[in-house]
PDB file of N, CA and C in Angstrom:
ATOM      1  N   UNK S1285      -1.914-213.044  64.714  1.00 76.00           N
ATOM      2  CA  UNK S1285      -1.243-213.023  63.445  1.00 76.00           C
ATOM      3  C   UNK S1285      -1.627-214.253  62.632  1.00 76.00           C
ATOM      4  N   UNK S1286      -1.143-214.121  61.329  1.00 85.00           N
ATOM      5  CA  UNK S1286      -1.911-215.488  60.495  1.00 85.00           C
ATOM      6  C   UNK S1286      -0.675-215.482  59.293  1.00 85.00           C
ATOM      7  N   UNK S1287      -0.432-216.586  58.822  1.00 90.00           N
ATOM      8  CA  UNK S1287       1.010-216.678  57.923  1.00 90.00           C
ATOM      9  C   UNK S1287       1.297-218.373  57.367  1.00 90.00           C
ATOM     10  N   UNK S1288       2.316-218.283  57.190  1.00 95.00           N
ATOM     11  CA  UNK S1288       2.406-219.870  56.198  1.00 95.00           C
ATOM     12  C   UNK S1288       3.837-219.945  57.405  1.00 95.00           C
ATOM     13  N   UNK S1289       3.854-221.618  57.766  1.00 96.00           N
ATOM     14  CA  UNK S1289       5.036-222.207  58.345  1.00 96.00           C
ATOM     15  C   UNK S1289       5.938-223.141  56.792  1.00 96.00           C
ATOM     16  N   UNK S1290       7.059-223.051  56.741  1.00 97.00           N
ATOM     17  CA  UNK S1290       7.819-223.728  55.825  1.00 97.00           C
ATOM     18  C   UNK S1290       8.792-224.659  56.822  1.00 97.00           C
ATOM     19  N   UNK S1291       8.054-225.865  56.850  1.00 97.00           N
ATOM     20  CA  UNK S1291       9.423-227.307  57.310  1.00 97.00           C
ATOM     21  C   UNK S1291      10.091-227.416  56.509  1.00 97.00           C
ATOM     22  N   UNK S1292      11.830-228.181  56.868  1.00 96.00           N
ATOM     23  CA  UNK S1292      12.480-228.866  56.059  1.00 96.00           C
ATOM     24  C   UNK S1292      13.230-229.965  57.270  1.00 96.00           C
ATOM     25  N   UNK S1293      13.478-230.833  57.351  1.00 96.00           N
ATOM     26  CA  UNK S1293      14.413-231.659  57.554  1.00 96.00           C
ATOM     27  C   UNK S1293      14.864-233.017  56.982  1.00 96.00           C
ATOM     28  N   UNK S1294      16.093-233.030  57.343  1.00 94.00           N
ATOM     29  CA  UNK S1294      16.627-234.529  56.661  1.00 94.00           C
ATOM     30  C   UNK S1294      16.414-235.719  57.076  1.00 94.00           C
ATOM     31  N   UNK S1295      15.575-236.460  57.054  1.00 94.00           N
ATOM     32  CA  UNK S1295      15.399-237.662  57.995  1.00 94.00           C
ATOM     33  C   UNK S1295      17.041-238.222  58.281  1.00 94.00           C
ATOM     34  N   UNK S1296      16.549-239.394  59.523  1.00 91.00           N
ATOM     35  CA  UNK S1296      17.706-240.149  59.846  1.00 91.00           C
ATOM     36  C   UNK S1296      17.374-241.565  59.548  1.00 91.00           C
ATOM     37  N   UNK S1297      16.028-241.843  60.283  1.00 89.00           N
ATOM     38  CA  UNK S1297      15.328-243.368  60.170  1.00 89.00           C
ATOM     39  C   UNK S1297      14.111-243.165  59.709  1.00 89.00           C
ATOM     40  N   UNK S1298      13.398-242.042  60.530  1.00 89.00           N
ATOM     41  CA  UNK S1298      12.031-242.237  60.733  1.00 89.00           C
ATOM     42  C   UNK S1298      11.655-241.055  59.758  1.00 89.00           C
ATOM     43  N   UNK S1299      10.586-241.092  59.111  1.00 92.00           N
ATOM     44  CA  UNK S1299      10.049-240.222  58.244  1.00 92.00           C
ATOM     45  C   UNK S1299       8.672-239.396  57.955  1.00 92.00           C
ATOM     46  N   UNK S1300       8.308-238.047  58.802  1.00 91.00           N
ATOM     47  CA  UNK S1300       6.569-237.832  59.011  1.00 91.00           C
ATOM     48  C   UNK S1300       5.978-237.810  58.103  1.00 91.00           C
ATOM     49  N   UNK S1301       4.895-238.037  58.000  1.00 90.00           N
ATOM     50  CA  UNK S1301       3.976-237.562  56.972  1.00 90.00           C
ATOM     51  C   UNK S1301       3.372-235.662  56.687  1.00 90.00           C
ATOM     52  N   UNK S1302       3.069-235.289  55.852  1.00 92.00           N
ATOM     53  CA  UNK S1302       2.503-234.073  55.435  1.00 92.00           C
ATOM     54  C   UNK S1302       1.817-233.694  56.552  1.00 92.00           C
ATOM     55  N   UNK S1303       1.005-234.859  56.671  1.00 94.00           N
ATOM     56  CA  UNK S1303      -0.238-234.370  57.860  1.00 94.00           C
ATOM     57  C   UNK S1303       0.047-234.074  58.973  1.00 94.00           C
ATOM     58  N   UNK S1304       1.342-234.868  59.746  1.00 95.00           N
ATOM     59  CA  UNK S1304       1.914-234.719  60.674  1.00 95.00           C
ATOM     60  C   UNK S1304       2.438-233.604  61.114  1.00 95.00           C
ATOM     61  N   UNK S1305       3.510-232.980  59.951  1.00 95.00           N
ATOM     62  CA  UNK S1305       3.955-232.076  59.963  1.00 95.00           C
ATOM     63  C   UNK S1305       3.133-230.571  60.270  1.00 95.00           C
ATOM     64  N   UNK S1306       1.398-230.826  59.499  1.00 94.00           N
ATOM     65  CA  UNK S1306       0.440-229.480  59.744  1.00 94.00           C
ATOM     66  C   UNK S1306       0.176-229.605  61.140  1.00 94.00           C
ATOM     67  N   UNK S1307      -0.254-230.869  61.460  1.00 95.00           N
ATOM     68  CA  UNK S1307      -0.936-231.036  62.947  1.00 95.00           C
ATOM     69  C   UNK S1307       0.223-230.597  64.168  1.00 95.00           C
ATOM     70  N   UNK S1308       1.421-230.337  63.699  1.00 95.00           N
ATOM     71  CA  UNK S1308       2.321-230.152  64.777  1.00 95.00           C
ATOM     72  C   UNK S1308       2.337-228.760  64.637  1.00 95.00           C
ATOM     73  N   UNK S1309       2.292-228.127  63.519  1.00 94.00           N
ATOM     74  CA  UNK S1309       2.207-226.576  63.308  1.00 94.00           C
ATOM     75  C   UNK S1309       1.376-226.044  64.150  1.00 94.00           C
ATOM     76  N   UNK S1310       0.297-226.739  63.190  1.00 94.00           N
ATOM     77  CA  UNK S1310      -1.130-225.883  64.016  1.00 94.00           C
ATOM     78  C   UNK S1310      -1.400-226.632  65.633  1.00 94.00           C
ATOM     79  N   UNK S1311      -1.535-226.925  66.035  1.00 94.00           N
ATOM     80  CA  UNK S1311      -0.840-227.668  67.828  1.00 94.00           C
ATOM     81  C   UNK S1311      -0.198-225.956  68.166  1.00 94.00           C
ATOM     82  N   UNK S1312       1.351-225.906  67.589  1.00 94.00           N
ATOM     83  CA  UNK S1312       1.525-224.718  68.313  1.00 94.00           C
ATOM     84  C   UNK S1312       0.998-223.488  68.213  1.00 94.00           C
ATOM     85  N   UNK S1313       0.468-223.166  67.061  1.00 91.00           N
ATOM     86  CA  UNK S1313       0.217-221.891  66.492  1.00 91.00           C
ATOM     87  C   UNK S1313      -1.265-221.835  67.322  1.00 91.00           C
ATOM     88  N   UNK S1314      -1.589-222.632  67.736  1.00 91.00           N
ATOM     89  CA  UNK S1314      -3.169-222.104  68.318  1.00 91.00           C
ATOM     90  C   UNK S1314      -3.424-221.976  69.814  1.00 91.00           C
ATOM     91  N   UNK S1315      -1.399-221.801  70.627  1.00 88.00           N
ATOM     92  CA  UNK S1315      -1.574-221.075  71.487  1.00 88.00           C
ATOM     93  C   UNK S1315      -0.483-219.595  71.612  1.00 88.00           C
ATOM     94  N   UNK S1316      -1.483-218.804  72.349  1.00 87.00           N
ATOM     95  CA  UNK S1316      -1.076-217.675  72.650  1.00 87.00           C
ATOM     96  C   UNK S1316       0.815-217.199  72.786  1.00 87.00           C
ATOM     97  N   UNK S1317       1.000-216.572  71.957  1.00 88.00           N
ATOM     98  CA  UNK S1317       2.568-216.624  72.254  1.00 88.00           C
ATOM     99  C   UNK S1317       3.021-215.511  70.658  1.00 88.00           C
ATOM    100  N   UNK S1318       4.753-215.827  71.558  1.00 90.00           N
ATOM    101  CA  UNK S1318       5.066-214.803  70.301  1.00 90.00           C
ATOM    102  C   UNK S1318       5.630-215.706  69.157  1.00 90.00           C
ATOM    103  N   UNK S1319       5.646-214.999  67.689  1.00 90.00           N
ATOM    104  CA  UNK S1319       5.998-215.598  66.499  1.00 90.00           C
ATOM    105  C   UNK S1319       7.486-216.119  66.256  1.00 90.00           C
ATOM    106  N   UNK S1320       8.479-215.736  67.800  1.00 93.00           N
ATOM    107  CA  UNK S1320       9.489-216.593  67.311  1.00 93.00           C
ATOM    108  C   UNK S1320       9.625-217.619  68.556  1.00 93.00           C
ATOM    109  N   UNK S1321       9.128-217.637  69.145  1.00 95.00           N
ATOM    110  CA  UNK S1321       8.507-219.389  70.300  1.00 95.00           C
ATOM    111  C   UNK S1321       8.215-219.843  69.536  1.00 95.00           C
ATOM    112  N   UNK S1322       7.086-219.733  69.041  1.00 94.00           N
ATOM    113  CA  UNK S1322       5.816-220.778  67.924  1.00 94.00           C
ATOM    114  C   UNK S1322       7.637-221.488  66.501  1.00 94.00           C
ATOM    115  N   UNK S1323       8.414-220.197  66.186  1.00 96.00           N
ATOM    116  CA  UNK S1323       9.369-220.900  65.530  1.00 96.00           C
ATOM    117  C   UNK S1323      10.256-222.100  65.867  1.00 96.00           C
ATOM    118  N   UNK S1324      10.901-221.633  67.059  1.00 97.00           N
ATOM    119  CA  UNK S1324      11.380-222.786  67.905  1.00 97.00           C
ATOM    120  C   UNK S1324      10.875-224.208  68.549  1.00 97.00           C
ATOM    121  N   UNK S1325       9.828-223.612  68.943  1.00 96.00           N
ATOM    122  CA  UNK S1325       8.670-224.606  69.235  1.00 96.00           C
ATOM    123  C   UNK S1325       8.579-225.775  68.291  1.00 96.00           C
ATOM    124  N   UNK S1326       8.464-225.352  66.983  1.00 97.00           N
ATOM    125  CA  UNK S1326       7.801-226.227  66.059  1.00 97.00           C
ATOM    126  C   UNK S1326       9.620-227.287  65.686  1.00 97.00           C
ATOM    127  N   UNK S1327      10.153-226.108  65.407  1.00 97.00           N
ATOM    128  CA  UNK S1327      11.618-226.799  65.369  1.00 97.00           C
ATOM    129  C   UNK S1327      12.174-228.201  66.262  1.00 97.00           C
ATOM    130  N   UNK S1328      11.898-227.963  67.595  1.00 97.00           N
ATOM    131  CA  UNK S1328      12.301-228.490  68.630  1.00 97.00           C
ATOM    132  C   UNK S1328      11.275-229.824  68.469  1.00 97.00           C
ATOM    133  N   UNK S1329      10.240-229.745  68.302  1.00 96.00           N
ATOM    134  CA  UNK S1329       9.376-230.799  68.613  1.00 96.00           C
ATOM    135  C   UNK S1329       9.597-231.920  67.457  1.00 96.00           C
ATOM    136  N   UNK S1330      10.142-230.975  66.513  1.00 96.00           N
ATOM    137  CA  UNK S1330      10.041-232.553  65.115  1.00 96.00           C
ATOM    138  C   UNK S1330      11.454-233.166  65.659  1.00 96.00           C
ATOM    139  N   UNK S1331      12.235-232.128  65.882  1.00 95.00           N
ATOM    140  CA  UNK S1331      13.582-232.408  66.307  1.00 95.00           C
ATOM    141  C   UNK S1331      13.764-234.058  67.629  1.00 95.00           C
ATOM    142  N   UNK S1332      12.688-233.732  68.389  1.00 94.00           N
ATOM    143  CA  UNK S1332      12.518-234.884  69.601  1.00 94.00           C
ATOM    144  C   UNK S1332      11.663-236.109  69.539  1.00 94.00           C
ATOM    145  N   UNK S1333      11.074-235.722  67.893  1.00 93.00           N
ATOM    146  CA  UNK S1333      10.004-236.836  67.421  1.00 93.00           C
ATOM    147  C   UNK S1333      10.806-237.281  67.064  1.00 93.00           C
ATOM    148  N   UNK S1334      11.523-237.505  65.592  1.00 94.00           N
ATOM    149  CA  UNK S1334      12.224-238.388  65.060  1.00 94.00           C
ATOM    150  C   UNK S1334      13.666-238.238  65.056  1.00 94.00           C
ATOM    151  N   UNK S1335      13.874-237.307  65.750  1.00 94.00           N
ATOM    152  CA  UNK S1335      15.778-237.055  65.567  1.00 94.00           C
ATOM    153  C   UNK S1335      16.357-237.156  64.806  1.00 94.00           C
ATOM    154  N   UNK S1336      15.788-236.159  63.900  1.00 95.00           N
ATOM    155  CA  UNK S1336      16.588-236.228  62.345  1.00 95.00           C
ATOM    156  C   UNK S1336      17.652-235.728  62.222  1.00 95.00           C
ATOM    157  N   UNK S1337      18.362-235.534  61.330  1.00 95.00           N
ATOM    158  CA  UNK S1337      19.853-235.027  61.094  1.00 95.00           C
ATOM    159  C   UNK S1337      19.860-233.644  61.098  1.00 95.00           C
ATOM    160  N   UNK S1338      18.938-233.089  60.569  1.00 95.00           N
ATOM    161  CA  UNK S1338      18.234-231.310  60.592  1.00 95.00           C
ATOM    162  C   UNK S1338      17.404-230.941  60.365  1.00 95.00           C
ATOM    163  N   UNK S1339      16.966-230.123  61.331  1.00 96.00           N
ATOM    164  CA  UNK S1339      15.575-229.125  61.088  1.00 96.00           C
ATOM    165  C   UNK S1339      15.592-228.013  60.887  1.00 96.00           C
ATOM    166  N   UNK S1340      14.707-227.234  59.677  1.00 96.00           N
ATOM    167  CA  UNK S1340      14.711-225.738  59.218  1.00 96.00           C
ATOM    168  C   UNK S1340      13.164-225.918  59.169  1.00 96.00           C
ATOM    169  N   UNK S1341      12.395-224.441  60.096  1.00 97.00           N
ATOM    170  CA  UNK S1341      11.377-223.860  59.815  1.00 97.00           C
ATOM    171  C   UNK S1341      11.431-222.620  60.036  1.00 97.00           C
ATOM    172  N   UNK S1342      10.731-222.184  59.010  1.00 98.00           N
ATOM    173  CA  UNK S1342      10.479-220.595  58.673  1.00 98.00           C
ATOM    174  C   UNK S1342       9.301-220.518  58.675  1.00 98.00           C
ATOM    175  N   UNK S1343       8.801-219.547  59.271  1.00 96.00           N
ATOM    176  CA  UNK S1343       7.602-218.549  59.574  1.00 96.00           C
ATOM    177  C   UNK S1343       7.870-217.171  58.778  1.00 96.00           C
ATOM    178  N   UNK S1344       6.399-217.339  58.123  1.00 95.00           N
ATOM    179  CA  UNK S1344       5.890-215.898  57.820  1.00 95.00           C
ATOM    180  C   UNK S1344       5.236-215.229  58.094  1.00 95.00           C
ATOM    181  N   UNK S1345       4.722-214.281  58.662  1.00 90.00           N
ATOM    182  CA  UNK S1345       3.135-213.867  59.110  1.00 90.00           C
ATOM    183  C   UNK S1345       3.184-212.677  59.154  1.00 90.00           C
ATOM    184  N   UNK S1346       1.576-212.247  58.895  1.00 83.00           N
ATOM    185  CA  UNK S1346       1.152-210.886  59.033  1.00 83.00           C
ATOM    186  C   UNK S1346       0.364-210.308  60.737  1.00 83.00           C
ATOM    187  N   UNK S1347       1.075-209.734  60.799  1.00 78.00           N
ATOM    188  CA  UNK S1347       0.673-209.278  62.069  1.00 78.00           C
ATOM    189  C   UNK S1347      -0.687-208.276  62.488  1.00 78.00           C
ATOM    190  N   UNK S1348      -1.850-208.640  63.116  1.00 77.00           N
ATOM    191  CA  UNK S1348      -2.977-207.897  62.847  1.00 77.00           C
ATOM    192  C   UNK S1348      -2.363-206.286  63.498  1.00 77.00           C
ATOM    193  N   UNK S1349      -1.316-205.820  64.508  1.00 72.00           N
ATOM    194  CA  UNK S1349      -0.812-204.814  65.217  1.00 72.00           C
ATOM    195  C   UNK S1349      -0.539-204.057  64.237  1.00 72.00           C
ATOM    196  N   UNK S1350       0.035-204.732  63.127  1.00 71.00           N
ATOM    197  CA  UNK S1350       0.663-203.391  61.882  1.00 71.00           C
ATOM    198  C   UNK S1350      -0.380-203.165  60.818  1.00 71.00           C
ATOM    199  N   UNK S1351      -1.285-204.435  60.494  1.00 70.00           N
ATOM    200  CA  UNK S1351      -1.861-204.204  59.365  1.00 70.00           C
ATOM    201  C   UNK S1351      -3.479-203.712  59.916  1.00 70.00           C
ATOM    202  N   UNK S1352      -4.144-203.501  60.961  1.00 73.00           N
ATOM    203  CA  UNK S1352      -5.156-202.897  61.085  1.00 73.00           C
ATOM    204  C   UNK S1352      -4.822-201.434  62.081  1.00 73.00           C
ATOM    205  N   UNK S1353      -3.784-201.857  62.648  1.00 71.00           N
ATOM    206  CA  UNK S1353      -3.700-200.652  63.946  1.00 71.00           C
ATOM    207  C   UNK S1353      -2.236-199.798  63.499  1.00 71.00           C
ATOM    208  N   UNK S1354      -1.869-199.003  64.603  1.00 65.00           N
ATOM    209  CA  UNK S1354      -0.801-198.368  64.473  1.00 65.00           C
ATOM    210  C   UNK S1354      -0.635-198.041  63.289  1.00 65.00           C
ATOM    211  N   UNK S1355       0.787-198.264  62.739  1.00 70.00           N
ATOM    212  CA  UNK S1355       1.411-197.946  61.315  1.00 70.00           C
ATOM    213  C   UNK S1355       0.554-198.271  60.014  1.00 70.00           C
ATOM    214  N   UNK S1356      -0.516-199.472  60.071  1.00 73.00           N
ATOM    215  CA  UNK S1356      -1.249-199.812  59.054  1.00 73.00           C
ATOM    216  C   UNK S1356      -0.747-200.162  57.791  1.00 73.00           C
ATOM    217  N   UNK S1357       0.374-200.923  57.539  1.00 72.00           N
ATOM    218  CA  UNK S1357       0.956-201.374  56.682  1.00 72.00           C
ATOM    219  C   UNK S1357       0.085-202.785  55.871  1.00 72.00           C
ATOM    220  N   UNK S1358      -0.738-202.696  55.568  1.00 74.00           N
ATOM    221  CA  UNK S1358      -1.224-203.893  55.069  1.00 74.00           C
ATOM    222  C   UNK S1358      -0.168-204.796  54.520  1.00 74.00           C
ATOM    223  N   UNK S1359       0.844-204.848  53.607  1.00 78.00           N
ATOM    224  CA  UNK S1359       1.746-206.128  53.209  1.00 78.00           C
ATOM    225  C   UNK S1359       2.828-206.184  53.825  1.00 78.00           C
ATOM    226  N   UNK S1360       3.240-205.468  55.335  1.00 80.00           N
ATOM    227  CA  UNK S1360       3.983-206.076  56.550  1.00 80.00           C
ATOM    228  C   UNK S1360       3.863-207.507  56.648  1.00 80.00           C
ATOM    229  N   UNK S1361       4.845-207.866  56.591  1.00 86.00           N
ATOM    230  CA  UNK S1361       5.189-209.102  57.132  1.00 86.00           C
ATOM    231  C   UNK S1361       6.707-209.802  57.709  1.00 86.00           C
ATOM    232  N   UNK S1362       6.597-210.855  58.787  1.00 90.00           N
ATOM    233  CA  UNK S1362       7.627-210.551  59.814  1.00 90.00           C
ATOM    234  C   UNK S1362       7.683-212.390  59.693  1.00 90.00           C
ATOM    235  N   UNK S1363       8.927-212.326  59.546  1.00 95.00           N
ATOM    236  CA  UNK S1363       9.618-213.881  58.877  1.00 95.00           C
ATOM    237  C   UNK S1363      10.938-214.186  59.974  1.00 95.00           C
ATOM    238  N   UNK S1364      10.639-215.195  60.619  1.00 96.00           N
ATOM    239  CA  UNK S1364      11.267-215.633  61.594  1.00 96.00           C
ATOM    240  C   UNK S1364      11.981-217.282  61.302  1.00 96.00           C
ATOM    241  N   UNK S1365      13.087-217.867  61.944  1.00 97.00           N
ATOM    242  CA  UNK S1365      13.833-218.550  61.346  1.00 97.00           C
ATOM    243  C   UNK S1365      14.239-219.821  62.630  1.00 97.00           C
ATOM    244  N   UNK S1366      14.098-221.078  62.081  1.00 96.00           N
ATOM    245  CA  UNK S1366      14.603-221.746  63.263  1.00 96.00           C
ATOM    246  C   UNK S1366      15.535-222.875  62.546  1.00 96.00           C
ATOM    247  N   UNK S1367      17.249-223.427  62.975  1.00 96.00           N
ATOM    248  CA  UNK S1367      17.644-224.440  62.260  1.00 96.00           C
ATOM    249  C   UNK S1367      17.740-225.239  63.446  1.00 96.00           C
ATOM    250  N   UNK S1368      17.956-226.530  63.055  1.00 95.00           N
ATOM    251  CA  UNK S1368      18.545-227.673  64.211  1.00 95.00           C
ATOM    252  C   UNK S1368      19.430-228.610  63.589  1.00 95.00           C
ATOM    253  N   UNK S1369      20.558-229.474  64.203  1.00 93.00           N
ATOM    254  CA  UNK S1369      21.084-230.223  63.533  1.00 93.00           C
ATOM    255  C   UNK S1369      22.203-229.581  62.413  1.00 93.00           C
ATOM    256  N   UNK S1370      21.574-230.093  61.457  1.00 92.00           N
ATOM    257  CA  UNK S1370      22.929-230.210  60.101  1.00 92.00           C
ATOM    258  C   UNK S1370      22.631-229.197  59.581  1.00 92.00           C
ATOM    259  N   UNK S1371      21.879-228.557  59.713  1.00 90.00           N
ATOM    260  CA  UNK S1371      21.506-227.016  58.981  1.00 90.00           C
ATOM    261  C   UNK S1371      22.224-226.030  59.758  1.00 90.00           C
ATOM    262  N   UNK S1372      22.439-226.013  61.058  1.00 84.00           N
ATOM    263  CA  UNK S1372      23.237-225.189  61.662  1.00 84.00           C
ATOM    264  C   UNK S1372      24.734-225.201  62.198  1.00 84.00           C
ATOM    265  N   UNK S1373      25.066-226.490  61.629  1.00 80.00           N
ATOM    266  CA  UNK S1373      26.433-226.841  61.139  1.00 80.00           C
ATOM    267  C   UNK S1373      26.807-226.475  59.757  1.00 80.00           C
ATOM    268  N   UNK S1374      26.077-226.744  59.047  1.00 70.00           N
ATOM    269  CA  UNK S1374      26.633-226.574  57.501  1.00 70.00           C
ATOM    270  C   UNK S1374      25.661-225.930  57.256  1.00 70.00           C
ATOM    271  N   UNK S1375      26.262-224.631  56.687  1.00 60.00           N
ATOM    272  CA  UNK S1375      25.119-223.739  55.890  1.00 60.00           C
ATOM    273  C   UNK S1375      25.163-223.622  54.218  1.00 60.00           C
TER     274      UNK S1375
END
């Protein structure tokens, strides 16, 4: 599958950079697994880097199963959700 990741969190102290944030994406996304691990995954890890107050990432992606095979939906797409912290206290 292939798609856009959307971070958000609130720092506490420490604060990543842009770059950081892709290199941790793509780290998970370039192993084998399903699209809501790779969500959690990415969640969890900024979460144990800097221990921020909250983490939100959203995944979007197109899945090659729907859009070349089976059903053949070319603009299928399957959006998965991860919060941590203050995002899943206060919504």
């Amino acid at each position: 599958f292939f798609g856009k990741v959307h971070i958000a969190y609130i720092p506490r102290n420490n604060v990543l950079g842009l770059s950081k944030l892709a290199r941790i994406a793509e780290m998970y996304a370039r192993r084998l697994q399903v699209q809501e691990r790779l969500t959690k995954q990415i969640a969890m890890a900024i979460q144990s880097a800097i221990q921020p107050l909250g983490v939100g990432v959203v995944v979007e992606c197109s899945h090659m199963c729907m859009v070349m095979r089976g059903v053949q939906k070319t603009n299928a797409t399957t959006t998965t959700s991860s919060v941590l912290g203050c995002f899943q206290n206060d919504p």
